[in-house]
Amino acid sequence: MNKMELVAKLAAAANAAMENFYQNKNDREFKIPDLVVEAELLPVNVDPSTNFVDDEEIVKDILDQYKDNYPEVYGINRSGSTLLRNIVNTIFHDNIAVQRAAYFETDRKIIGVYRDFRDASISRWRVNRRGQNAKPLGPSQTTDWSSVQPHATSIRDQVRHDLQRLYERYGEDQLLLVKYENFHNNFDYLFDKMEIFLNIEITHQLREFTKNAWSKERVYKEYTGPLGTFIKTDVSTYFHGNHINESHKGKHGTWKELLNEDHHDHMNDFFREELERWGYDI
C-alpha cells in the first residue's frame, strides 16, 4: 500500500468512525475499522454541572417552551459543531443530544454550522496526522496537497451529500445554518440568531454565563489541554484533546499556513463550486 492509499484509508475510516460516534450519545467507545484504534472516553477534572446555571429560573421559559421537543445540532466534521452543541446545551440546560454529522430527518428545529471547507480539510488532516502520539506541528511546518486531498474529499462529500441536502429539505423556519467564522469569537451573533429562530429570550445573565463557560481559554484549560491527544475525549462535552489548540484556536485561514503555498490553487480549485455557493472568497 503506497502513501496515498494509506492516507485515504485512514481518512475514510476515521470519518466513518467519528460520524457514528457523534450520532450515538450513549456510546462509550468506538473503533476505527481495520486500524485497531480505540477512543478513550474519560471525564476530565471538571464538574459537568458547572457548565449550567445554578438558578434554573433563568432557563425555565426556554425549557417550558421546548419540553420534549428540544432542537437538534448538526455540523460538518471539523467545523465547530462540538462548540455549537455545548453552547446550545448550556442554554437548554443539558437537554441537547450530541451533534449529528450526516443528513437526517426530523420534525424538530435544527441548528447547524459549517466552516470554510479549506480550514475544515486542513483541520481534519491535522488531527488525523497527529493521532495518539505525533508531536505538535512546528511554526513553519507545512504539508502538501496530496496529503490533504483525501480529507478535502471527505469534507466536500459532506457538503454535497449532507449540508446541501439539509438546506434543500428544510425551510428557514426549521433550519438555522450559521458560519463558524461568524460566531466562534462572537457568541452574541449566535444568540441573536437563535432568539429569532427559536422565538426565545436569551437573557444577559445567560449570555454571559455561556460565554464564560465556553470561552476558548476555559475550553483549552479545562478540557483540550489536559486531555492532550486527539483520541482522548471527554464523556460529557465530547471535546477531545487538541480540539482547540494554543497556536490556531480555530482562526479563519489556517489552511494557508499549513498547506504549501504552491498548492493553494489546488485547494481553491477543488472547492471552487462549494466556496462560491456558500459565501467564501477564493
Coordinates of C-alpha atoms in Angstrom, one line a residue:
M1 CA 0.0 0.0 0.0
N2 CA 1.5 3.3 -1.0
K3 CA 1.4 6.6 0.9
M4 CA -1.7 8.0 -0.9
E5 CA -3.7 4.8 -0.4
L6 CA -2.8 4.7 3.3
V7 CA -3.8 8.3 3.8
A8 CA -7.1 7.7 2.0
K9 CA -7.8 4.6 4.1
L10 CA -7.0 6.5 7.3
A11 CA -9.2 9.4 6.3
A12 CA -12.2 7.3 5.3
A13 CA -12.0 5.1 8.3
A14 CA -11.7 8.0 10.7
N15 CA -14.6 9.8 9.1
A16 CA -16.9 6.8 9.3
A17 CA -16.0 6.2 13.0
M18 CA -16.4 9.8 14.0
E19 CA -19.8 10.1 12.3
N20 CA -21.1 7.1 14.1
F21 CA -19.5 8.4 17.3
Y22 CA -21.2 11.8 17.2
Q23 CA -24.6 10.3 16.4
N24 CA -24.7 7.9 19.3
K25 CA -24.7 9.9 22.6
N26 CA -24.6 6.9 24.8
D27 CA -21.7 5.1 23.2
R28 CA -18.7 4.9 25.4
E29 CA -16.1 3.7 22.9
F30 CA -15.6 3.4 19.2
K31 CA -13.1 1.8 16.9
I32 CA -11.7 3.0 13.6
P33 CA -12.2 0.0 11.3
D34 CA -9.1 -2.0 10.4
L35 CA -6.8 0.3 12.4
V36 CA -7.4 -1.1 15.9
V37 CA -7.6 2.4 17.4
E38 CA -9.9 3.0 20.3
A39 CA -11.1 6.3 21.7
E40 CA -10.6 6.9 25.4
L41 CA -13.8 8.4 26.7
L42 CA -13.0 9.7 30.1
P43 CA -14.1 12.5 32.4
V44 CA -11.8 15.5 32.9
N45 CA -11.4 17.0 36.3
V46 CA -14.4 19.3 35.8
D47 CA -17.8 19.1 37.4
P48 CA -20.2 18.9 34.5
S49 CA -22.8 20.8 36.4
T50 CA -20.6 23.9 36.3
N51 CA -21.5 24.2 32.6
F52 CA -25.1 25.0 33.5
V53 CA -26.7 27.8 35.5
D54 CA -27.5 27.1 39.2
D55 CA -30.7 29.1 39.1
E56 CA -33.0 27.2 36.7
E57 CA -35.4 30.1 36.7
I58 CA -33.0 31.7 34.2
V59 CA -33.8 29.0 31.6
K60 CA -37.3 28.0 32.8
D61 CA -39.2 29.7 30.0
I62 CA -36.9 28.2 27.3
L63 CA -37.3 24.7 28.7
D64 CA -41.0 25.0 29.1
Q65 CA -41.4 26.2 25.5
Y66 CA -39.3 23.3 24.1
K67 CA -40.0 20.5 26.6
D68 CA -39.7 17.1 24.9
N69 CA -39.0 18.8 21.6
Y70 CA -35.5 20.2 22.0
P71 CA -33.6 21.4 19.0
E72 CA -31.0 19.2 17.3
V73 CA -27.5 20.2 16.3
Y74 CA -25.7 19.4 13.1
G75 CA -22.3 20.2 11.7
I76 CA -19.7 19.1 9.1
N77 CA -16.7 17.5 10.7
R78 CA -14.1 19.9 12.0
S79 CA -16.4 22.8 11.7
G80 CA -17.1 23.8 15.3
S81 CA -20.1 21.6 15.8
T82 CA -18.9 20.4 19.2
L83 CA -18.6 24.0 20.4
L84 CA -22.0 24.8 19.0
R85 CA -23.6 21.8 20.7
N86 CA -22.1 22.8 24.0
I87 CA -23.3 26.4 23.7
V88 CA -26.8 25.3 22.8
N89 CA -26.7 22.6 25.5
T90 CA -26.0 25.2 28.2
I91 CA -28.9 27.3 27.0
F92 CA -31.2 24.3 27.1
H93 CA -29.8 23.1 30.5
D94 CA -28.3 19.8 29.4
N95 CA -31.1 18.6 27.1
I96 CA -29.3 18.7 23.7
A97 CA -28.1 15.4 22.2
V98 CA -24.7 15.1 20.7
Q99 CA -24.5 16.7 17.3
R100 CA -25.1 14.9 14.1
A101 CA -22.6 14.9 11.3
A102 CA -24.7 13.4 8.4
Y103 CA -28.0 14.1 6.8
F104 CA -31.0 13.2 8.9
E105 CA -34.8 13.8 9.0
T106 CA -36.6 15.2 12.0
D107 CA -39.6 17.2 13.0
R108 CA -37.6 19.3 15.4
K109 CA -35.8 22.5 14.8
I110 CA -32.1 22.2 13.7
I111 CA -29.2 24.5 14.4
G112 CA -26.3 23.7 12.1
V113 CA -22.8 25.0 11.5
Y114 CA -20.4 25.0 8.6
R115 CA -16.9 26.4 8.2
D116 CA -14.6 27.4 5.4
F117 CA -14.2 24.0 3.8
R118 CA -10.5 24.6 3.3
D119 CA -10.0 25.1 7.0
A120 CA -12.1 22.1 7.8
S121 CA -10.0 20.0 5.5
I122 CA -6.7 21.1 6.9
S123 CA -8.0 20.6 10.5
R124 CA -9.1 17.1 9.6
W125 CA -5.6 16.4 8.2
R126 CA -4.0 17.8 11.3
V127 CA -5.9 15.7 13.8
N128 CA -5.6 12.5 11.8
R129 CA -1.9 13.2 11.2
R130 CA -1.3 13.6 14.9
G131 CA -3.3 10.6 16.1
Q132 CA -2.3 9.4 19.5
N133 CA 1.4 10.2 19.8
A134 CA 2.6 12.5 17.0
K135 CA 4.4 15.6 18.1
P136 CA 2.8 19.1 17.6
L137 CA 3.5 20.8 14.3
G138 CA 6.2 23.4 14.4
P139 CA 5.5 27.0 13.5
S140 CA 7.0 26.6 10.0
Q141 CA 5.9 23.1 9.2
T142 CA 3.6 22.7 6.2
T143 CA 2.1 19.8 4.2
D144 CA 1.3 19.2 0.5
W145 CA -1.9 18.8 -1.4
S146 CA -1.5 15.0 -1.8
S147 CA -1.7 14.6 2.0
V148 CA -4.7 16.9 2.4
Q149 CA -6.7 15.8 -0.6
P150 CA -8.3 12.7 1.0
H151 CA -9.5 14.9 3.9
A152 CA -10.7 17.5 1.5
T153 CA -12.6 14.9 -0.4
S154 CA -14.4 13.8 2.7
I155 CA -15.3 17.3 3.6
R156 CA -16.6 18.0 0.1
D157 CA -18.7 14.9 0.2
Q158 CA -20.3 16.1 3.4
V159 CA -21.0 19.4 1.9
R160 CA -22.7 17.9 -1.2
H161 CA -24.5 15.0 0.4
D162 CA -25.3 16.3 3.8
L163 CA -25.2 20.0 4.2
Q164 CA -26.8 20.7 0.8
R165 CA -29.5 18.1 1.3
L166 CA -30.4 19.6 4.7
Y167 CA -30.6 23.0 3.2
E168 CA -32.8 21.8 0.4
R169 CA -35.0 19.7 2.7
Y170 CA -35.8 22.2 5.5
G171 CA -37.1 25.7 5.3
E172 CA -35.8 28.7 7.3
D173 CA -38.4 28.1 9.9
Q174 CA -36.9 24.7 10.8
L175 CA -33.2 25.1 9.9
L176 CA -30.8 27.7 11.1
L177 CA -27.3 27.5 9.5
V178 CA -24.5 29.6 10.8
K179 CA -21.0 30.1 9.7
Y180 CA -18.4 29.1 12.3
E181 CA -16.4 32.2 11.4
N182 CA -19.3 34.5 12.4
F183 CA -19.8 33.2 16.0
H184 CA -16.7 31.5 17.4
N185 CA -15.4 34.8 18.6
N186 CA -18.8 36.5 18.9
F187 CA -21.3 34.4 20.7
D188 CA -23.8 37.3 20.7
Y189 CA -24.1 36.8 16.9
L190 CA -25.3 33.2 17.6
F191 CA -27.5 34.2 20.5
D192 CA -29.2 36.9 18.4
K193 CA -29.8 34.4 15.6
M194 CA -31.1 31.8 18.0
E195 CA -33.5 34.2 19.7
I196 CA -35.2 34.9 16.3
F197 CA -35.1 31.4 15.1
L198 CA -36.4 29.8 18.3
N199 CA -38.6 32.6 19.4
I200 CA -36.9 32.7 22.8
E201 CA -35.1 35.2 25.0
I202 CA -31.5 34.5 26.0
T203 CA -31.1 36.9 28.9
H204 CA -27.9 38.9 29.5
Q205 CA -27.2 36.7 32.5
L206 CA -27.5 33.5 30.5
R207 CA -25.4 35.0 27.7
E208 CA -22.6 36.0 30.0
F209 CA -22.6 32.6 31.7
T210 CA -22.4 30.8 28.4
K211 CA -19.6 33.0 27.1
N212 CA -17.6 32.2 30.2
A213 CA -18.4 28.5 30.1
W214 CA -17.3 28.0 26.5
S215 CA -14.6 30.6 26.1
K216 CA -11.6 29.2 24.2
E217 CA -9.4 29.9 27.2
R218 CA -11.6 27.8 29.5
V219 CA -12.1 25.0 27.0
Y220 CA -8.3 24.7 26.5
K221 CA -7.5 25.0 30.2
E222 CA -10.2 22.6 31.4
Y223 CA -10.7 20.2 28.5
T224 CA -8.5 20.1 25.5
G225 CA -5.2 20.8 27.2
P226 CA -5.5 18.2 30.0
L227 CA -6.8 15.6 27.5
G228 CA -3.7 16.0 25.4
T229 CA -4.1 13.8 22.3
F230 CA -7.0 13.8 19.9
I231 CA -8.1 10.3 20.7
K232 CA -8.9 11.2 24.3
T233 CA -12.4 12.5 24.6
D234 CA -14.4 14.0 27.5
V235 CA -17.6 12.0 28.1
S236 CA -19.7 15.0 29.0
T237 CA -18.8 17.6 26.4
Y238 CA -17.2 15.4 23.7
F239 CA -14.3 17.8 23.4
H240 CA -11.2 15.8 22.6
G241 CA -7.5 16.6 23.2
N242 CA -6.1 19.3 20.9
H243 CA -9.7 20.2 19.8
I244 CA -8.8 23.8 20.3
N245 CA -5.1 24.3 20.4
E246 CA -3.0 27.3 21.6
S247 CA -1.5 28.0 18.2
H248 CA -4.5 28.3 15.9
K249 CA -7.6 28.5 18.1
G250 CA -9.9 27.9 15.2
K251 CA -9.0 31.0 13.3
H252 CA -10.1 31.6 9.7
G253 CA -7.5 30.9 7.1
T254 CA -5.4 28.4 8.9
W255 CA -5.2 26.3 5.8
K256 CA -3.0 28.9 4.1
E257 CA -0.4 28.5 6.9
L258 CA -0.4 24.7 6.9
L259 CA -0.6 24.0 3.2
N260 CA 2.4 24.7 1.0
E261 CA 1.8 28.0 -0.8
D262 CA 2.5 26.4 -4.2
H263 CA -0.5 24.1 -3.5
H264 CA -3.1 26.8 -2.5
D265 CA -4.5 26.8 -6.1
H266 CA -5.2 23.1 -5.8
M267 CA -7.3 23.6 -2.7
N268 CA -9.2 26.6 -4.2
D269 CA -9.9 24.8 -7.4
F270 CA -11.0 21.7 -5.6
F271 CA -13.6 23.6 -3.5
R272 CA -14.4 26.4 -6.0
E273 CA -18.1 25.4 -6.6
E274 CA -18.8 25.0 -2.9
L275 CA -16.9 28.1 -1.8
E276 CA -18.9 30.3 -4.2
R277 CA -22.2 28.7 -3.2
W278 CA -21.7 29.0 0.5
G279 CA -20.2 32.5 0.5
Y280 CA -16.5 32.2 0.8
D281 CA -13.8 34.2 -1.1
I282 CA -11.4 32.3 -3.2

